[in-house]
Each structure stands twice: as structure tokens, then as C-alpha cells.
């Protein structure tokens, strides 16, 4: 019997007096591909930030494997988070970013080179390895951000609009990567306006409704 790894009960989030998430309850199980569904402003990014422990100022209950998420230390939390806006160290090249991130995640030199080379090839980034982030197009920034997020060993992948600004080849590549991650038994939680790219993978939808004040 499968047990939920996330259980949310009346999860509530306000920004000042504005209610963004109002008593939301849901369950997410291992090896599920979960799609957050809702209009702009419905709180999808806010919910991802909460699940990723980037926002601990919420009410209600959210448990990961039976433990309150607020009690789990970030370094013990087996997730990788890909935000909707790429974040970089502006003084590092693409290659330096990938080497730095892989070393931070504890990959050994040979293993790191092999994995980095795979993602560089998959996302056609070889000619951009010596570029600084400011020299990249928005699509290539997105691809580098994806590479950084995928280098980590995780149980849960959290991704906010990961298909944004990708070319058709990269969209196909990301779909295949997500399919492999799912088939390996890991959990994926994401939001995307391009639901047609992933609808064959979706196991569960969580509906968020935009509140009208």
C-alpha cells in the first residue's frame, strides 16, 4: 500500500491582509507527477515556495513523510527546486556554474563531468560554456537553470514553469528527462502553462482558485 509523502491540511497563506491560499488540503504520493492547476494569481508559485521551504510563514499543517515541514532542516530535505526565474552568480560562466553546483551537491570529479556533459549535450549548451549569464538569451538561461537543478540527487523535484522560453528540441528533451525521473520512482510537482507538454505524465492535479477580494 502506498502512503502519501505530503499531507496538507487547511494550508493557509496571507500576504498582509490578502489571502492567497485559503485552507487548502491535499495529499501527494511517492512516484506521482503532480500538476498545480490555476489561473495567474491563484497561488501556484506561492504553494511551490512553501513546499520547497522557501516560505515558512504559513498556517495550517503540511507534513513531509509524517513530519511537519517546518521542523525539517533544509539540508535534510531531499528536494530540488527549479524556480520560474533563473538565478545566477553573475561573475561565473556557465561552465563554472555547473562545476560549482555539482561540487556543492557532492558529485565526484569524474561523475560530475559525465553528468554535466550529458546535460550540456541534451540542452545544446556546449558553445555557451564560457558565457556569463548576462550574455545568454532567456531560453539559454532557462536551460542552464534546469541543468543546475537536475544535478542534485533528490526524491522530489519541484519546478515552476520549467518549459518557459525553451525551443522545441529542449521541450522534447525536458519531457524525456521528466519521464525518466518519474519512471525512477521519484515525485515531481510542477506548474506550467504548457500543460499539453506533460498531460500524458500527470497522475494528480491540485486545483488552486484565484481569490477575488
PDB file of C-alpha atoms in Angstrom:
ATOM      1  CA  UNK A   1       0.000   0.000   0.000  1.00  0.00           C
ATOM      2  CA  UNK A   2       1.315   3.428  -0.938  1.00  0.00           C
ATOM      3  CA  UNK A   3       1.387   6.208   1.641  1.00  0.00           C
ATOM      4  CA  UNK A   4       1.392   9.954   0.963  1.00  0.00           C
ATOM      5  CA  UNK A   5       4.711  11.741   1.345  1.00  0.00           C
ATOM      6  CA  UNK A   6       2.938  15.111   1.607  1.00  0.00           C
ATOM      7  CA  UNK A   7      -0.228  15.757   3.577  1.00  0.00           C
ATOM      8  CA  UNK A   8      -1.583  19.310   3.710  1.00  0.00           C
ATOM      9  CA  UNK A   9      -4.486  20.180   5.991  1.00  0.00           C
ATOM     10  CA  UNK A  10      -6.125  23.619   5.762  1.00  0.00           C
ATOM     11  CA  UNK A  11      -2.913  25.177   4.489  1.00  0.00           C
ATOM     12  CA  UNK A  12      -3.338  28.946   4.556  1.00  0.00           C
ATOM     13  CA  UNK A  13      -1.126  31.781   3.343  1.00  0.00           C
ATOM     14  CA  UNK A  14      -1.652  35.533   3.525  1.00  0.00           C
ATOM     15  CA  UNK A  15       0.400  38.454   2.292  1.00  0.00           C
ATOM     16  CA  UNK A  16      -0.662  41.173   4.673  1.00  0.00           C
ATOM     17  CA  UNK A  17      -4.445  41.192   4.545  1.00  0.00           C
ATOM     18  CA  UNK A  18      -4.548  39.426   1.179  1.00  0.00           C
ATOM     19  CA  UNK A  19      -5.497  35.767   1.316  1.00  0.00           C
ATOM     20  CA  UNK A  20      -3.532  33.819  -1.320  1.00  0.00           C
ATOM     21  CA  UNK A  21      -4.099  30.207  -0.225  1.00  0.00           C
ATOM     22  CA  UNK A  22      -7.218  29.535   1.819  1.00  0.00           C
ATOM     23  CA  UNK A  23      -7.464  26.302   3.808  1.00  0.00           C
ATOM     24  CA  UNK A  24      -6.054  24.080   1.060  1.00  0.00           C
ATOM     25  CA  UNK A  25      -5.904  20.340   1.783  1.00  0.00           C
ATOM     26  CA  UNK A  26      -4.249  17.722  -0.419  1.00  0.00           C
ATOM     27  CA  UNK A  27      -2.135  14.577  -0.499  1.00  0.00           C
ATOM     28  CA  UNK A  28       0.818  13.732  -2.728  1.00  0.00           C
ATOM     29  CA  UNK A  29       2.169  10.202  -3.034  1.00  0.00           C
ATOM     30  CA  UNK A  30       5.574   8.822  -3.952  1.00  0.00           C
ATOM     31  CA  UNK A  31       6.212   8.491  -7.680  1.00  0.00           C
ATOM     32  CA  UNK A  32       3.380  10.852  -8.573  1.00  0.00           C
ATOM     33  CA  UNK A  33       3.578  13.522 -11.212  1.00  0.00           C
ATOM     34  CA  UNK A  34       1.552  16.356  -9.711  1.00  0.00           C
ATOM     35  CA  UNK A  35       0.347  19.325 -11.722  1.00  0.00           C
ATOM     36  CA  UNK A  36      -0.635  22.541  -9.950  1.00  0.00           C
ATOM     37  CA  UNK A  37      -3.558  23.986 -11.861  1.00  0.00           C
ATOM     38  CA  UNK A  38      -4.906  27.520 -11.656  1.00  0.00           C
ATOM     39  CA  UNK A  39      -5.081  30.938 -13.244  1.00  0.00           C
ATOM     40  CA  UNK A  40      -2.396  33.593 -12.798  1.00  0.00           C
ATOM     41  CA  UNK A  41      -2.537  34.874  -9.248  1.00  0.00           C
ATOM     42  CA  UNK A  42      -4.108  31.682  -7.880  1.00  0.00           C
ATOM     43  CA  UNK A  43      -1.094  30.975  -5.646  1.00  0.00           C
ATOM     44  CA  UNK A  44       0.761  28.271  -7.579  1.00  0.00           C
ATOM     45  CA  UNK A  45       4.220  29.796  -7.127  1.00  0.00           C
ATOM     46  CA  UNK A  46       3.389  30.598  -3.514  1.00  0.00           C
ATOM     47  CA  UNK A  47       2.489  26.955  -2.889  1.00  0.00           C
ATOM     48  CA  UNK A  48       5.681  25.740  -4.569  1.00  0.00           C
ATOM     49  CA  UNK A  49       7.714  28.125  -2.419  1.00  0.00           C
ATOM     50  CA  UNK A  50       6.026  26.691   0.674  1.00  0.00           C
ATOM     51  CA  UNK A  51       6.642  23.083  -0.368  1.00  0.00           C
ATOM     52  CA  UNK A  52      10.272  23.969  -1.175  1.00  0.00           C
ATOM     53  CA  UNK A  53      10.717  25.550   2.285  1.00  0.00           C
ATOM     54  CA  UNK A  54      11.472  28.967   0.835  1.00  0.00           C
ATOM     55  CA  UNK A  55       8.484  30.334   2.750  1.00  0.00           C
ATOM     56  CA  UNK A  56       7.827  29.175   6.312  1.00  0.00           C
ATOM     57  CA  UNK A  57       5.277  31.857   7.177  1.00  0.00           C
ATOM     58  CA  UNK A  58       2.021  29.977   6.693  1.00  0.00           C
ATOM     59  CA  UNK A  59      -0.727  28.455   8.796  1.00  0.00           C
ATOM     60  CA  UNK A  60      -2.360  25.066   8.825  1.00  0.00           C
ATOM     61  CA  UNK A  61      -0.445  21.828   8.528  1.00  0.00           C
ATOM     62  CA  UNK A  62       1.937  20.460   5.916  1.00  0.00           C
ATOM     63  CA  UNK A  63       3.787  17.228   6.591  1.00  0.00           C
ATOM     64  CA  UNK A  64       6.562  15.504   4.650  1.00  0.00           C
ATOM     65  CA  UNK A  65       6.767  11.790   5.430  1.00  0.00           C
ATOM     66  CA  UNK A  66       4.798  12.357   8.611  1.00  0.00           C
ATOM     67  CA  UNK A  67       6.932  15.232   9.939  1.00  0.00           C
ATOM     68  CA  UNK A  68       5.880  18.870   9.964  1.00  0.00           C
ATOM     69  CA  UNK A  69       7.707  20.628   7.139  1.00  0.00           C
ATOM     70  CA  UNK A  70       8.557  23.488   9.486  1.00  0.00           C
ATOM     71  CA  UNK A  71      10.583  21.083  11.647  1.00  0.00           C
ATOM     72  CA  UNK A  72      12.669  19.673   8.778  1.00  0.00           C
ATOM     73  CA  UNK A  73      16.087  21.229   8.236  1.00  0.00           C
ATOM     74  CA  UNK A  74      16.651  22.339   4.660  1.00  0.00           C
ATOM     75  CA  UNK A  75      19.898  20.361   4.338  1.00  0.00           C
ATOM     76  CA  UNK A  76      17.990  17.188   5.278  1.00  0.00           C
ATOM     77  CA  UNK A  77      15.148  17.842   2.848  1.00  0.00           C
ATOM     78  CA  UNK A  78      15.650  15.706  -0.313  1.00  0.00           C
ATOM     79  CA  UNK A  79      14.266  18.067  -2.940  1.00  0.00           C
ATOM     80  CA  UNK A  80      15.493  20.056  -5.895  1.00  0.00           C
ATOM     81  CA  UNK A  81      13.733  23.302  -6.776  1.00  0.00           C
ATOM     82  CA  UNK A  82      13.749  24.958 -10.186  1.00  0.00           C
ATOM     83  CA  UNK A  83      12.284  28.475  -9.858  1.00  0.00           C
ATOM     84  CA  UNK A  84      10.351  30.315 -12.560  1.00  0.00           C
ATOM     85  CA  UNK A  85      13.075  32.977 -12.833  1.00  0.00           C
ATOM     86  CA  UNK A  86      16.690  31.838 -13.342  1.00  0.00           C
ATOM     87  CA  UNK A  87      19.072  32.854 -10.558  1.00  0.00           C
ATOM     88  CA  UNK A  88      22.810  33.053 -11.169  1.00  0.00           C
ATOM     89  CA  UNK A  89      26.128  34.281  -9.821  1.00  0.00           C
ATOM     90  CA  UNK A  90      26.788  36.978 -12.406  1.00  0.00           C
ATOM     91  CA  UNK A  91      30.578  36.612 -12.197  1.00  0.00           C
ATOM     92  CA  UNK A  92      30.596  32.897 -13.066  1.00  0.00           C
ATOM     93  CA  UNK A  93      30.455  31.440 -16.557  1.00  0.00           C
ATOM     94  CA  UNK A  94      28.027  28.667 -17.487  1.00  0.00           C
ATOM     95  CA  UNK A  95      30.779  26.071 -17.073  1.00  0.00           C
ATOM     96  CA  UNK A  96      31.782  27.495 -13.701  1.00  0.00           C
ATOM     97  CA  UNK A  97      28.154  27.413 -12.557  1.00  0.00           C
ATOM     98  CA  UNK A  98      27.782  23.751 -13.468  1.00  0.00           C
ATOM     99  CA  UNK A  99      31.104  22.788 -11.872  1.00  0.00           C
ATOM    100  CA  UNK A 100      30.315  24.759  -8.718  1.00  0.00           C
ATOM    101  CA  UNK A 101      26.806  23.333  -8.360  1.00  0.00           C
ATOM    102  CA  UNK A 102      27.971  19.755  -8.940  1.00  0.00           C
ATOM    103  CA  UNK A 103      30.697  20.145  -6.306  1.00  0.00           C
ATOM    104  CA  UNK A 104      28.199  21.649  -3.844  1.00  0.00           C
ATOM    105  CA  UNK A 105      25.991  18.593  -4.333  1.00  0.00           C
ATOM    106  CA  UNK A 106      28.911  16.278  -3.571  1.00  0.00           C
ATOM    107  CA  UNK A 107      29.443  14.793  -7.016  1.00  0.00           C
ATOM    108  CA  UNK A 108      32.931  13.390  -7.542  1.00  0.00           C
ATOM    109  CA  UNK A 109      35.023  14.902 -10.338  1.00  0.00           C
ATOM    110  CA  UNK A 110      34.609  12.079 -12.844  1.00  0.00           C
ATOM    111  CA  UNK A 111      30.938  11.583 -12.037  1.00  0.00           C
ATOM    112  CA  UNK A 112      30.319  15.337 -12.194  1.00  0.00           C
ATOM    113  CA  UNK A 113      31.992  15.676 -15.592  1.00  0.00           C
ATOM    114  CA  UNK A 114      29.943  12.814 -17.001  1.00  0.00           C
ATOM    115  CA  UNK A 115      26.611  14.165 -15.757  1.00  0.00           C
ATOM    116  CA  UNK A 116      27.412  17.757 -16.725  1.00  0.00           C
ATOM    117  CA  UNK A 117      28.448  16.628 -20.195  1.00  0.00           C
ATOM    118  CA  UNK A 118      25.154  14.784 -20.630  1.00  0.00           C
ATOM    119  CA  UNK A 119      23.033  17.828 -19.759  1.00  0.00           C
ATOM    120  CA  UNK A 120      25.226  20.188 -21.785  1.00  0.00           C
ATOM    121  CA  UNK A 121      24.704  17.927 -24.781  1.00  0.00           C
ATOM    122  CA  UNK A 122      20.972  17.390 -24.204  1.00  0.00           C
ATOM    123  CA  UNK A 123      20.293  21.126 -23.974  1.00  0.00           C
ATOM    124  CA  UNK A 124      22.803  22.171 -26.669  1.00  0.00           C
ATOM    125  CA  UNK A 125      24.849  24.393 -24.351  1.00  0.00           C
ATOM    126  CA  UNK A 126      28.385  23.460 -25.439  1.00  0.00           C
ATOM    127  CA  UNK A 127      29.049  26.683 -27.342  1.00  0.00           C
ATOM    128  CA  UNK A 128      27.873  28.753 -24.363  1.00  0.00           C
ATOM    129  CA  UNK A 129      30.043  27.229 -21.627  1.00  0.00           C
ATOM    130  CA  UNK A 130      32.304  30.298 -21.414  1.00  0.00           C
ATOM    131  CA  UNK A 131      29.439  32.793 -21.498  1.00  0.00           C
ATOM    132  CA  UNK A 132      28.407  34.824 -18.465  1.00  0.00           C
ATOM    133  CA  UNK A 133      24.690  34.775 -17.561  1.00  0.00           C
ATOM    134  CA  UNK A 134      24.267  38.333 -18.867  1.00  0.00           C
ATOM    135  CA  UNK A 135      25.401  37.141 -22.309  1.00  0.00           C
ATOM    136  CA  UNK A 136      22.771  34.408 -22.572  1.00  0.00           C
ATOM    137  CA  UNK A 137      19.343  34.554 -24.170  1.00  0.00           C
ATOM    138  CA  UNK A 138      16.367  33.976 -21.875  1.00  0.00           C
ATOM    139  CA  UNK A 139      15.959  30.482 -23.297  1.00  0.00           C
ATOM    140  CA  UNK A 140      19.586  29.544 -22.624  1.00  0.00           C
ATOM    141  CA  UNK A 141      19.349  30.949 -19.112  1.00  0.00           C
ATOM    142  CA  UNK A 142      16.393  28.640 -18.560  1.00  0.00           C
ATOM    143  CA  UNK A 143      18.366  25.660 -19.845  1.00  0.00           C
ATOM    144  CA  UNK A 144      21.301  26.396 -17.529  1.00  0.00           C
ATOM    145  CA  UNK A 145      18.884  26.707 -14.600  1.00  0.00           C
ATOM    146  CA  UNK A 146      17.389  23.331 -15.497  1.00  0.00           C
ATOM    147  CA  UNK A 147      20.856  21.768 -15.615  1.00  0.00           C
ATOM    148  CA  UNK A 148      21.720  23.164 -12.185  1.00  0.00           C
ATOM    149  CA  UNK A 149      18.505  21.835 -10.676  1.00  0.00           C
ATOM    150  CA  UNK A 150      18.848  18.405 -12.241  1.00  0.00           C
ATOM    151  CA  UNK A 151      22.434  17.897 -10.999  1.00  0.00           C
ATOM    152  CA  UNK A 152      21.192  17.331  -7.464  1.00  0.00           C
ATOM    153  CA  UNK A 153      20.241  13.900  -6.144  1.00  0.00           C
ATOM    154  CA  UNK A 154      16.640  14.321  -4.993  1.00  0.00           C
ATOM    155  CA  UNK A 155      13.496  12.432  -4.057  1.00  0.00           C
ATOM    156  CA  UNK A 156      11.168  15.270  -5.065  1.00  0.00           C
ATOM    157  CA  UNK A 157      11.580  17.634  -7.995  1.00  0.00           C
ATOM    158  CA  UNK A 158       9.720  20.939  -7.674  1.00  0.00           C
ATOM    159  CA  UNK A 159       9.597  23.052 -10.820  1.00  0.00           C
ATOM    160  CA  UNK A 160       7.866  26.352 -11.554  1.00  0.00           C
ATOM    161  CA  UNK A 161       7.153  26.835 -15.282  1.00  0.00           C
ATOM    162  CA  UNK A 162      10.176  24.777 -16.399  1.00  0.00           C
ATOM    163  CA  UNK A 163       9.170  24.877 -20.093  1.00  0.00           C
ATOM    164  CA  UNK A 164       9.262  28.678 -20.275  1.00  0.00           C
ATOM    165  CA  UNK A 165      11.294  30.079 -23.203  1.00  0.00           C
ATOM    166  CA  UNK A 166      12.550  26.667 -24.351  1.00  0.00           C
ATOM    167  CA  UNK A 167      12.948  25.816 -28.034  1.00  0.00           C
ATOM    168  CA  UNK A 168      11.170  22.764 -29.427  1.00  0.00           C
ATOM    169  CA  UNK A 169      14.201  20.452 -29.101  1.00  0.00           C
ATOM    170  CA  UNK A 170      14.693  21.444 -25.455  1.00  0.00           C
ATOM    171  CA  UNK A 171      10.987  20.942 -24.744  1.00  0.00           C
ATOM    172  CA  UNK A 172      11.247  17.381 -26.056  1.00  0.00           C
ATOM    173  CA  UNK A 173      14.435  16.818 -24.061  1.00  0.00           C
ATOM    174  CA  UNK A 174      12.865  18.073 -20.836  1.00  0.00           C
ATOM    175  CA  UNK A 175       9.804  15.880 -21.367  1.00  0.00           C
ATOM    176  CA  UNK A 176      12.067  12.845 -21.735  1.00  0.00           C
ATOM    177  CA  UNK A 177      14.025  13.800 -18.624  1.00  0.00           C
ATOM    178  CA  UNK A 178      10.820  14.181 -16.596  1.00  0.00           C
ATOM    179  CA  UNK A 179       9.621  10.815 -17.899  1.00  0.00           C
ATOM    180  CA  UNK A 180      12.871   9.181 -16.759  1.00  0.00           C
ATOM    181  CA  UNK A 181      12.688  10.860 -13.349  1.00  0.00           C
ATOM    182  CA  UNK A 182       9.122   9.645 -12.881  1.00  0.00           C
ATOM    183  CA  UNK A 183       9.981   6.101 -14.010  1.00  0.00           C
ATOM    184  CA  UNK A 184      12.814   6.033 -11.458  1.00  0.00           C
ATOM    185  CA  UNK A 185      10.243   6.302  -8.652  1.00  0.00           C
ATOM    186  CA  UNK A 186      10.678   9.960  -7.789  1.00  0.00           C
ATOM    187  CA  UNK A 187       7.969  12.550  -7.244  1.00  0.00           C
ATOM    188  CA  UNK A 188       7.513  15.612  -9.443  1.00  0.00           C
ATOM    189  CA  UNK A 189       5.484  18.689  -8.524  1.00  0.00           C
ATOM    190  CA  UNK A 190       5.241  21.436 -11.100  1.00  0.00           C
ATOM    191  CA  UNK A 191       3.238  24.199 -12.624  1.00  0.00           C
ATOM    192  CA  UNK A 192       3.193  25.004 -16.313  1.00  0.00           C
ATOM    193  CA  UNK A 193       1.079  26.986 -18.737  1.00  0.00           C
ATOM    194  CA  UNK A 194       2.149  24.433 -21.337  1.00  0.00           C
ATOM    195  CA  UNK A 195       0.110  21.558 -19.941  1.00  0.00           C
ATOM    196  CA  UNK A 196      -0.057  19.845 -23.331  1.00  0.00           C
ATOM    197  CA  UNK A 197       3.637  19.024 -22.963  1.00  0.00           C
ATOM    198  CA  UNK A 198       3.102  16.981 -19.817  1.00  0.00           C
ATOM    199  CA  UNK A 199      -0.516  15.786 -19.766  1.00  0.00           C
ATOM    200  CA  UNK A 200       0.489  12.193 -20.518  1.00  0.00           C
ATOM    201  CA  UNK A 201       2.628  12.169 -17.346  1.00  0.00           C
ATOM    202  CA  UNK A 202       0.144  13.710 -14.904  1.00  0.00           C
ATOM    203  CA  UNK A 203      -1.136  11.487 -12.072  1.00  0.00           C
ATOM    204  CA  UNK A 204      -2.773  14.126  -9.901  1.00  0.00           C
ATOM    205  CA  UNK A 205      -3.944  17.720 -10.233  1.00  0.00           C
ATOM    206  CA  UNK A 206      -4.165  20.210  -7.397  1.00  0.00           C
ATOM    207  CA  UNK A 207      -6.583  22.990  -8.253  1.00  0.00           C
ATOM    208  CA  UNK A 208      -5.938  26.476  -6.906  1.00  0.00           C
ATOM    209  CA  UNK A 209      -8.535  29.184  -7.324  1.00  0.00           C
ATOM    210  CA  UNK A 210      -7.773  32.857  -7.539  1.00  0.00           C
ATOM    211  CA  UNK A 211      -9.451  34.736  -4.751  1.00  0.00           C
ATOM    212  CA  UNK A 212     -11.441  37.845  -5.567  1.00  0.00           C
ATOM    213  CA  UNK A 213     -11.119  40.421  -2.811  1.00  0.00           C
TER     214      UNK A 213
END
